[in-house]
N, CA, C and O atoms as a DFTB+ gen file, in Angstrom:
496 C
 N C O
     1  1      28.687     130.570      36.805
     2  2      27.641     130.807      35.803
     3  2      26.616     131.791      36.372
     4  3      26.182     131.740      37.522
     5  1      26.323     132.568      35.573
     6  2      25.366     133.772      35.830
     7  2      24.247     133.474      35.339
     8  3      24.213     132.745      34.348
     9  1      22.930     134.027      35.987
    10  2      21.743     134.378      35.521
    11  2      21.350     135.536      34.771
    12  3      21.287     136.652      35.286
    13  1      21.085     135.303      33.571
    14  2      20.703     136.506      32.443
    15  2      19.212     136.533      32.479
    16  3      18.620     135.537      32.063
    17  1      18.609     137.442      32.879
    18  2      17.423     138.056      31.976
    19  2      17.610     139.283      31.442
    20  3      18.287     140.223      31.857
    21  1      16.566     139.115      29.942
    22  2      16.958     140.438      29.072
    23  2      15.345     140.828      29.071
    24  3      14.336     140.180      29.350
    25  1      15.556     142.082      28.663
    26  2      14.066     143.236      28.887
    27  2      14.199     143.935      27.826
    28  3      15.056     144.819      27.820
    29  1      13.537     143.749      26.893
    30  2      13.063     144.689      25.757
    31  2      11.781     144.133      25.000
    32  3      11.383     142.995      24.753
    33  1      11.363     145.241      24.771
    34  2       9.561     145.225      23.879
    35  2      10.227     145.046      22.539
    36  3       9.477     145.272      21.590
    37  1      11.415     144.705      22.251
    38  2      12.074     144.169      20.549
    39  2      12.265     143.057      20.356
    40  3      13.337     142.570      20.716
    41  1      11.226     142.228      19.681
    42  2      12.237     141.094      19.689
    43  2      13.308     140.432      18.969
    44  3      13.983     139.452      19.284
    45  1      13.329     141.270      17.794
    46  2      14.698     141.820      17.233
    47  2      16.011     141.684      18.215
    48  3      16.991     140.940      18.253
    49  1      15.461     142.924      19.081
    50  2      16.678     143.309      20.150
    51  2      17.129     141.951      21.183
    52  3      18.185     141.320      21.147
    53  1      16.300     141.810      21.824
    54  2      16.256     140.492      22.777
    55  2      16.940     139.012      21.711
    56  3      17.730     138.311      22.344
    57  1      16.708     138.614      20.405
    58  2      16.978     137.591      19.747
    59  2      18.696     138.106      19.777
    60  3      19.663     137.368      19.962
    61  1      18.706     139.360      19.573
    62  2      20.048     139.689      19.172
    63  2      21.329     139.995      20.087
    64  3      22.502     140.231      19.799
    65  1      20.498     139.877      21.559
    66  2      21.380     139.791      22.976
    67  2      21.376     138.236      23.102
    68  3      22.458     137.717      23.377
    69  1      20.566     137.636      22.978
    70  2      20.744     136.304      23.541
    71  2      21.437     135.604      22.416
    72  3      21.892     134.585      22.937
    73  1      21.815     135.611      20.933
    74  2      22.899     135.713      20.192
    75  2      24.305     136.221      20.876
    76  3      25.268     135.455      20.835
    77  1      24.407     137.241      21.375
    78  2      25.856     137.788      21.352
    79  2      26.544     137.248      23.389
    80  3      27.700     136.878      23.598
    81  1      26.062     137.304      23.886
    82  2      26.432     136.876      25.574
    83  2      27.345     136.033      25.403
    84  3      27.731     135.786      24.260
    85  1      27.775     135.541      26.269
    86  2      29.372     134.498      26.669
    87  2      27.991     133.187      27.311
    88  3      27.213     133.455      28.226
    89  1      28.005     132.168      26.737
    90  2      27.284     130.628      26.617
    91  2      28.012     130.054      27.983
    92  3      27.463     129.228      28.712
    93  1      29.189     130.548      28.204
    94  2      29.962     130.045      29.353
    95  2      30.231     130.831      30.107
    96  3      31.076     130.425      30.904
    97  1      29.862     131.973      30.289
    98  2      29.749     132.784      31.585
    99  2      27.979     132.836      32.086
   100  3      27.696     132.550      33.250
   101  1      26.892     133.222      31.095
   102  2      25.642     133.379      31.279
   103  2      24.698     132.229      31.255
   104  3      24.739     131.284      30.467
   105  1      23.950     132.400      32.097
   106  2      22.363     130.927      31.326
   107  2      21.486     131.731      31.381
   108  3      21.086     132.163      32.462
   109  1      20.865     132.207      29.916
   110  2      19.442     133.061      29.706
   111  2      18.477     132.009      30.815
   112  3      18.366     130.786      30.737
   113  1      17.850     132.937      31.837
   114  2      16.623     132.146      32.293
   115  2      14.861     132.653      31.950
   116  3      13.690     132.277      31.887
   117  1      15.973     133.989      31.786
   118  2      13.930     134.613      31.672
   119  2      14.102     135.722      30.368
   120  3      15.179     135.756      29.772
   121  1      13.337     136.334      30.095
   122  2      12.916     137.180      28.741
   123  2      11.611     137.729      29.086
   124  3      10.751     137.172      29.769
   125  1      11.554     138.827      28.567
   126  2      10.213     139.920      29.019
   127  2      10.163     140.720      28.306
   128  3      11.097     141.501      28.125
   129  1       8.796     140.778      27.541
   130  2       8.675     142.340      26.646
   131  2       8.396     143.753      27.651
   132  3       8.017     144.771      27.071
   133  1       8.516     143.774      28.575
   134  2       7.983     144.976      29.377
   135  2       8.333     144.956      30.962
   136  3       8.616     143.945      31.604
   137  1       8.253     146.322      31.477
   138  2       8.814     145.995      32.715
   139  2       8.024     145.402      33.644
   140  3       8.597     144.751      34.517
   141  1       6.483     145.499      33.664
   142  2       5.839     144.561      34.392
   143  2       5.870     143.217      34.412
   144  3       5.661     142.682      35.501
   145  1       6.227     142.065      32.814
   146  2       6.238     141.035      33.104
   147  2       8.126     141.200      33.377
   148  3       8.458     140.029      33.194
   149  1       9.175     141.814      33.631
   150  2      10.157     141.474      33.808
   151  2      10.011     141.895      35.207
   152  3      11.108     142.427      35.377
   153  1       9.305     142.028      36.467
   154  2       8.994     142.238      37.652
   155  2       8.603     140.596      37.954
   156  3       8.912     140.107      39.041
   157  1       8.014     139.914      37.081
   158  2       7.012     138.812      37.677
   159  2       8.259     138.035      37.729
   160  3       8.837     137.696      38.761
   161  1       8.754     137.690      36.068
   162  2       9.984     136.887      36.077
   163  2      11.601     137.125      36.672
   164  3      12.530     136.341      36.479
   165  1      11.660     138.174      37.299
   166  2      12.527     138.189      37.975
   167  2      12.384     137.392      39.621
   168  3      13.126     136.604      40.208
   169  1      11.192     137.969      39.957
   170  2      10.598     137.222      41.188
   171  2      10.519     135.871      40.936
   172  3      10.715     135.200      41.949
   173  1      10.337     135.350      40.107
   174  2      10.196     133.933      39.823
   175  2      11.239     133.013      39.526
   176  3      11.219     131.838      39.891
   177  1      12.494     133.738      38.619
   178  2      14.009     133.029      37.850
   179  2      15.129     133.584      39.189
   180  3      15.918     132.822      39.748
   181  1      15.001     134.788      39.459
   182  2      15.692     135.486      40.347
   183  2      17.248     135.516      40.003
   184  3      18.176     135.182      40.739
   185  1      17.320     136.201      38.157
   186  2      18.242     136.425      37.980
   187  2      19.612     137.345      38.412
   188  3      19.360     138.422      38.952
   189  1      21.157     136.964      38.193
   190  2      22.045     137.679      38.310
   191  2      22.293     139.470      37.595
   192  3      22.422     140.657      37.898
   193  1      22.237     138.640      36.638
   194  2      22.010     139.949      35.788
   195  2      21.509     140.393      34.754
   196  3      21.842     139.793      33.733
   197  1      20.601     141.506      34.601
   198  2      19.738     141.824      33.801
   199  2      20.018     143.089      32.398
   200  3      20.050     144.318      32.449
   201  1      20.128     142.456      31.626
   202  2      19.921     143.685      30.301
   203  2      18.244     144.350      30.235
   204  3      17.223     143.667      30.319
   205  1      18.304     145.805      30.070
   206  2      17.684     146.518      30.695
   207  2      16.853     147.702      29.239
   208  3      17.230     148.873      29.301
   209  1      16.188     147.479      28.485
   210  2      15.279     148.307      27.642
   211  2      14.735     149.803      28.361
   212  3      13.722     149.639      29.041
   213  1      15.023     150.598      28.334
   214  2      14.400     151.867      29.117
   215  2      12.582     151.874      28.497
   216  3      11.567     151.706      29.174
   217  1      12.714     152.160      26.845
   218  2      10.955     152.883      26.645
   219  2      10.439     151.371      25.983
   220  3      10.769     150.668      25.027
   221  1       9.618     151.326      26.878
   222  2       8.955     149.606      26.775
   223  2       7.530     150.216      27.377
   224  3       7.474     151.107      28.224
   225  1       6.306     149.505      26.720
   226  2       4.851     149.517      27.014
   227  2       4.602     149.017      28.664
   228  3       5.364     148.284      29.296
   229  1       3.657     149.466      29.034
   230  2       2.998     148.872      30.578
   231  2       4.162     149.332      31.701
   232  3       3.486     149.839      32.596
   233  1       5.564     149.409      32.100
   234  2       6.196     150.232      33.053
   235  2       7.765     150.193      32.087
   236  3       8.525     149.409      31.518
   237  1       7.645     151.091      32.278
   238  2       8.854     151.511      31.247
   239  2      10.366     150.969      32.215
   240  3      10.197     150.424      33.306
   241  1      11.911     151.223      31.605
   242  2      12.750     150.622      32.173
   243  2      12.950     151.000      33.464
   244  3      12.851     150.261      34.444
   245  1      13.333     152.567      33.457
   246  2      13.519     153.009      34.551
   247  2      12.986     152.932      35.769
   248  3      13.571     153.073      36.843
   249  1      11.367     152.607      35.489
   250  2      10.249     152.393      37.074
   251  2      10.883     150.635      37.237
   252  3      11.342     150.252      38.313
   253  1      10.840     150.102      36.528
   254  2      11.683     149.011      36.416
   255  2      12.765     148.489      37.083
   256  3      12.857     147.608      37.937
   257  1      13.689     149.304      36.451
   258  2      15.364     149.192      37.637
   259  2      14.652     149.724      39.187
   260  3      15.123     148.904      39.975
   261  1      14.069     150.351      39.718
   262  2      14.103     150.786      41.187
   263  2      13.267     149.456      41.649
   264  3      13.639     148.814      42.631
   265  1      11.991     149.037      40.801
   266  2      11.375     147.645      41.333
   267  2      12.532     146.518      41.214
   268  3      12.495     145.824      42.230
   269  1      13.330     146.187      40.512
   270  2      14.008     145.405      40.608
   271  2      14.983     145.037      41.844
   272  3      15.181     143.982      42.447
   273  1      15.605     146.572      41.996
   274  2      16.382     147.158      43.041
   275  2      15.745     146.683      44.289
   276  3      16.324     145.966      45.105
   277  1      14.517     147.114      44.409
   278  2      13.598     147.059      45.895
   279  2      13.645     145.314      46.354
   280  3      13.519     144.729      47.430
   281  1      13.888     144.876      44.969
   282  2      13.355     143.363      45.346
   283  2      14.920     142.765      45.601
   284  3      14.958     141.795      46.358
   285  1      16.225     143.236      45.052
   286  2      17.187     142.683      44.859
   287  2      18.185     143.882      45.006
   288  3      18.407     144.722      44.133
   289  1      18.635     143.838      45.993
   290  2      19.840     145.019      45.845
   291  2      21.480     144.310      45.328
   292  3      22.494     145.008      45.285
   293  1      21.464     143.153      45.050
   294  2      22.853     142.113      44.506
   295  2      22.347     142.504      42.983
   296  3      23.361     142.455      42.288
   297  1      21.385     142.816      42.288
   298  2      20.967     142.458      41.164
   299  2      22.317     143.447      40.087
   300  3      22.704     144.568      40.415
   301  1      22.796     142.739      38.901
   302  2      23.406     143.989      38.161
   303  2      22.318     143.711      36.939
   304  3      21.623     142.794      36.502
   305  1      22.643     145.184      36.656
   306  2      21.364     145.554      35.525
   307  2      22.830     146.700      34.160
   308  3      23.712     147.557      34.110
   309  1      22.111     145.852      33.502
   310  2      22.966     147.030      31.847
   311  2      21.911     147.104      31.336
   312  3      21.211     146.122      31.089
   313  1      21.546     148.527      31.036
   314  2      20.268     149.304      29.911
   315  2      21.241     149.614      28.939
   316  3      22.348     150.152      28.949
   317  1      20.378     149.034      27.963
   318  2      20.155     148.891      26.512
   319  2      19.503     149.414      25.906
   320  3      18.496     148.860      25.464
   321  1      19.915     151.182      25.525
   322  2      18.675     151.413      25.209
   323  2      19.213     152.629      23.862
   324  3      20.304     153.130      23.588
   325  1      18.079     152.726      23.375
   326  2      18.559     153.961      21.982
   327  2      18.284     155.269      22.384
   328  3      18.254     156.178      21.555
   329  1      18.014     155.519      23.961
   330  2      18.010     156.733      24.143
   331  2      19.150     157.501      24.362
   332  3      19.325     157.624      25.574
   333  1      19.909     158.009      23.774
   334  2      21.107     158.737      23.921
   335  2      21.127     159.797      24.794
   336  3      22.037     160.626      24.805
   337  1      20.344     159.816      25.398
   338  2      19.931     161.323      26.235
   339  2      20.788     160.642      27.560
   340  3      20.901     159.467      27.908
   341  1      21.440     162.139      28.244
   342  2      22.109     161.869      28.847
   343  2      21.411     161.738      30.267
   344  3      21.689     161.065      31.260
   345  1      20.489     162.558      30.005
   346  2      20.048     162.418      31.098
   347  2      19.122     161.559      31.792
   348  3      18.923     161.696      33.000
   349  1      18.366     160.410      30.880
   350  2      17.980     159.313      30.897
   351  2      19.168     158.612      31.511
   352  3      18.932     157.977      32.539
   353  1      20.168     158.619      31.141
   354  2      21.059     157.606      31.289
   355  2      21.546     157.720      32.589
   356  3      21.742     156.599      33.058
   357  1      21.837     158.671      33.405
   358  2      21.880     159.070      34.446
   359  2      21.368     158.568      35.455
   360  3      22.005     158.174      36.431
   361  1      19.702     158.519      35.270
   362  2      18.404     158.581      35.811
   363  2      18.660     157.208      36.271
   364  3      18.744     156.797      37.428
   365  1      18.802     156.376      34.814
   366  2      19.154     155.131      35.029
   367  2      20.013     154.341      36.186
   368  3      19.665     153.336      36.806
   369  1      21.192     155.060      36.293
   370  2      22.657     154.696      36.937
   371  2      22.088     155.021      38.271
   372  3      22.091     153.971      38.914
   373  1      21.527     156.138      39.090
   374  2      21.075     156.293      39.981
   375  2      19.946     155.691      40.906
   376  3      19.640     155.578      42.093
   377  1      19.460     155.333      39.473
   378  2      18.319     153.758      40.118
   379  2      18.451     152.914      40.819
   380  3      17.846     152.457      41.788
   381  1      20.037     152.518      39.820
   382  2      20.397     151.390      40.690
   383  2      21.380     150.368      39.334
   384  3      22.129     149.403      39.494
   385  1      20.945     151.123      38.002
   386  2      21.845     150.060      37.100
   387  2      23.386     150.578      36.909
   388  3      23.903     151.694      36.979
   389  1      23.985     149.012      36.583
   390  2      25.353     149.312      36.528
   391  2      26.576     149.414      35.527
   392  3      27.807     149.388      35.534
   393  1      25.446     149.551      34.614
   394  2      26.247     149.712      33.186
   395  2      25.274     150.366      32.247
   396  3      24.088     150.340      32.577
   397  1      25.623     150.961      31.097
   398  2      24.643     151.428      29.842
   399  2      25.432     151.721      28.498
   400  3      26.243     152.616      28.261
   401  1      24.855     150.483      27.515
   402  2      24.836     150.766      26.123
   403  2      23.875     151.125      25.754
   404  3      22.710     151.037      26.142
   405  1      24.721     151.881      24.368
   406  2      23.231     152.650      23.676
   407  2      22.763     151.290      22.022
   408  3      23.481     150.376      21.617
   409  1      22.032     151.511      21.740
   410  2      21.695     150.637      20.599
   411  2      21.412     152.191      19.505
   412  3      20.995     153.287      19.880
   413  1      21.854     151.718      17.965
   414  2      22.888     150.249      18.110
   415  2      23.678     149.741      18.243
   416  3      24.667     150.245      17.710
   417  1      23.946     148.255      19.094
   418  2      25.265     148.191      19.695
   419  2      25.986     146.975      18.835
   420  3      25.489     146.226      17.994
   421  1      27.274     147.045      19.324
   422  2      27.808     145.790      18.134
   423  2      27.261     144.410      19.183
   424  3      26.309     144.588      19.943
   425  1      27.858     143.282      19.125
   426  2      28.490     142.084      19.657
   427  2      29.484     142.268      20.595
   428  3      29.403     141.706      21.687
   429  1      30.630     143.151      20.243
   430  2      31.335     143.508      20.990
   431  2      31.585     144.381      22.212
   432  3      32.529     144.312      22.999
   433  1      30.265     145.447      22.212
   434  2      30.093     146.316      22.706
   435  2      29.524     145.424      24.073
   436  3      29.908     145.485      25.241
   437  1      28.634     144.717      23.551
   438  2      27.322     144.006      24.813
   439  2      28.647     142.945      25.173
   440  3      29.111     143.069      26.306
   441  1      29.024     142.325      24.629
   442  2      30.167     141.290      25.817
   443  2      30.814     142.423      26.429
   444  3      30.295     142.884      27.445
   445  1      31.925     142.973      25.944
   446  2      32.302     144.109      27.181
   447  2      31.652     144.550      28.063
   448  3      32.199     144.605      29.165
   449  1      30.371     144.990      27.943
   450  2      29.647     145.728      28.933
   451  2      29.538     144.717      29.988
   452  3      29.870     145.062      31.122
   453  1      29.010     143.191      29.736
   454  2      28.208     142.197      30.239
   455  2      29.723     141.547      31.389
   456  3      29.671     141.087      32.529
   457  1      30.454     141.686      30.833
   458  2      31.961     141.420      31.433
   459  2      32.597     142.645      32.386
   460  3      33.415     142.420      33.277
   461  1      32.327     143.350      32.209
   462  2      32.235     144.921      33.272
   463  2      31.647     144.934      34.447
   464  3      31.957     145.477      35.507
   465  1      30.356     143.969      33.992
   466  2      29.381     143.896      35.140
   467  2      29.578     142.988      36.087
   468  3      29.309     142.987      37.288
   469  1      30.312     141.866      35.069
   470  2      30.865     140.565      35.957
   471  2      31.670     140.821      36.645
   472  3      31.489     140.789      37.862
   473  1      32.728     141.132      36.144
   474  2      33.767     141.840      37.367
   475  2      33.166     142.630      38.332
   476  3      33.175     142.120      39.453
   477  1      32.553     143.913      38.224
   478  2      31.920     144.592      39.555
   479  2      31.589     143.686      40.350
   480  3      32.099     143.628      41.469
   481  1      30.330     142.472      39.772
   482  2      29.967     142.107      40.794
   483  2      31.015     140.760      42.020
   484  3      30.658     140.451      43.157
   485  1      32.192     140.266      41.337
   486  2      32.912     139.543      41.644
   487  2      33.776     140.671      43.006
   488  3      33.908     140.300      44.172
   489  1      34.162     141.759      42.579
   490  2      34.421     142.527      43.754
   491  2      33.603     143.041      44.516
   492  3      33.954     144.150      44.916
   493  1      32.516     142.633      44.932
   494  2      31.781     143.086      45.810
   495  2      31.237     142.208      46.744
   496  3      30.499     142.631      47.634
């Protein structure tokens, strides 16, 4: 069983990840509108793996993934985000995250991804 925290300033978005995840692979522990309180609650839940909002109020995703990183280099992170830009997405991967959907995404899209990640981290 994995540790899920999800990061988005939507709570649309966030209601609609913690809807779609595997109940028997994940246990949601934490939730955060922003990357500063997803800094506190990561330090605090010290989740497996994190779904990842890039443009969020107070520290956006990306300053985000490298604080996360600094604190946790085991951590896997999937951004979730509607920026289609490639080069955001990049930015991202180099941070330190290990997967990226764009929104909007299906049900199907986020279990695949979330199962991508599981495996990576099982081989490592």
């Amino acid at each position: 069983m994995y540790k899920l925290m999800i990061v988005d300033d939507s709570n649309i978005i966030r209601k609609r990840i913690e809807r779609s995840f595997n109940a028997t692979q994940f246990e949601l522990v934490a939730v955060a509108g922003d990357g500063a309180e997803a800094v506190e609650k990561f330090q605090q839940f010290q989740p497996d793996v994190v779904t990842m909002d890039l443009t969020m109020p107070n520290m956006d995703g990306l300053e985000c993934i490298q604080k996360l990183r600094e604190i946790s280099k085991e951590v896997s992170i999937l951004v979730v985000s509607a920026l289609s830009d490639k080069a955001t997405g990049l930015k991202a991967l180099q941070y330190g995250a290990r997967g990226f959907i764009c929104k909007p995404f299906t049900d199907d899209q986020l279990v695949a991804a979330l199962n991508k990640l599981v495996q990576q981290k099982m081989k490592s």
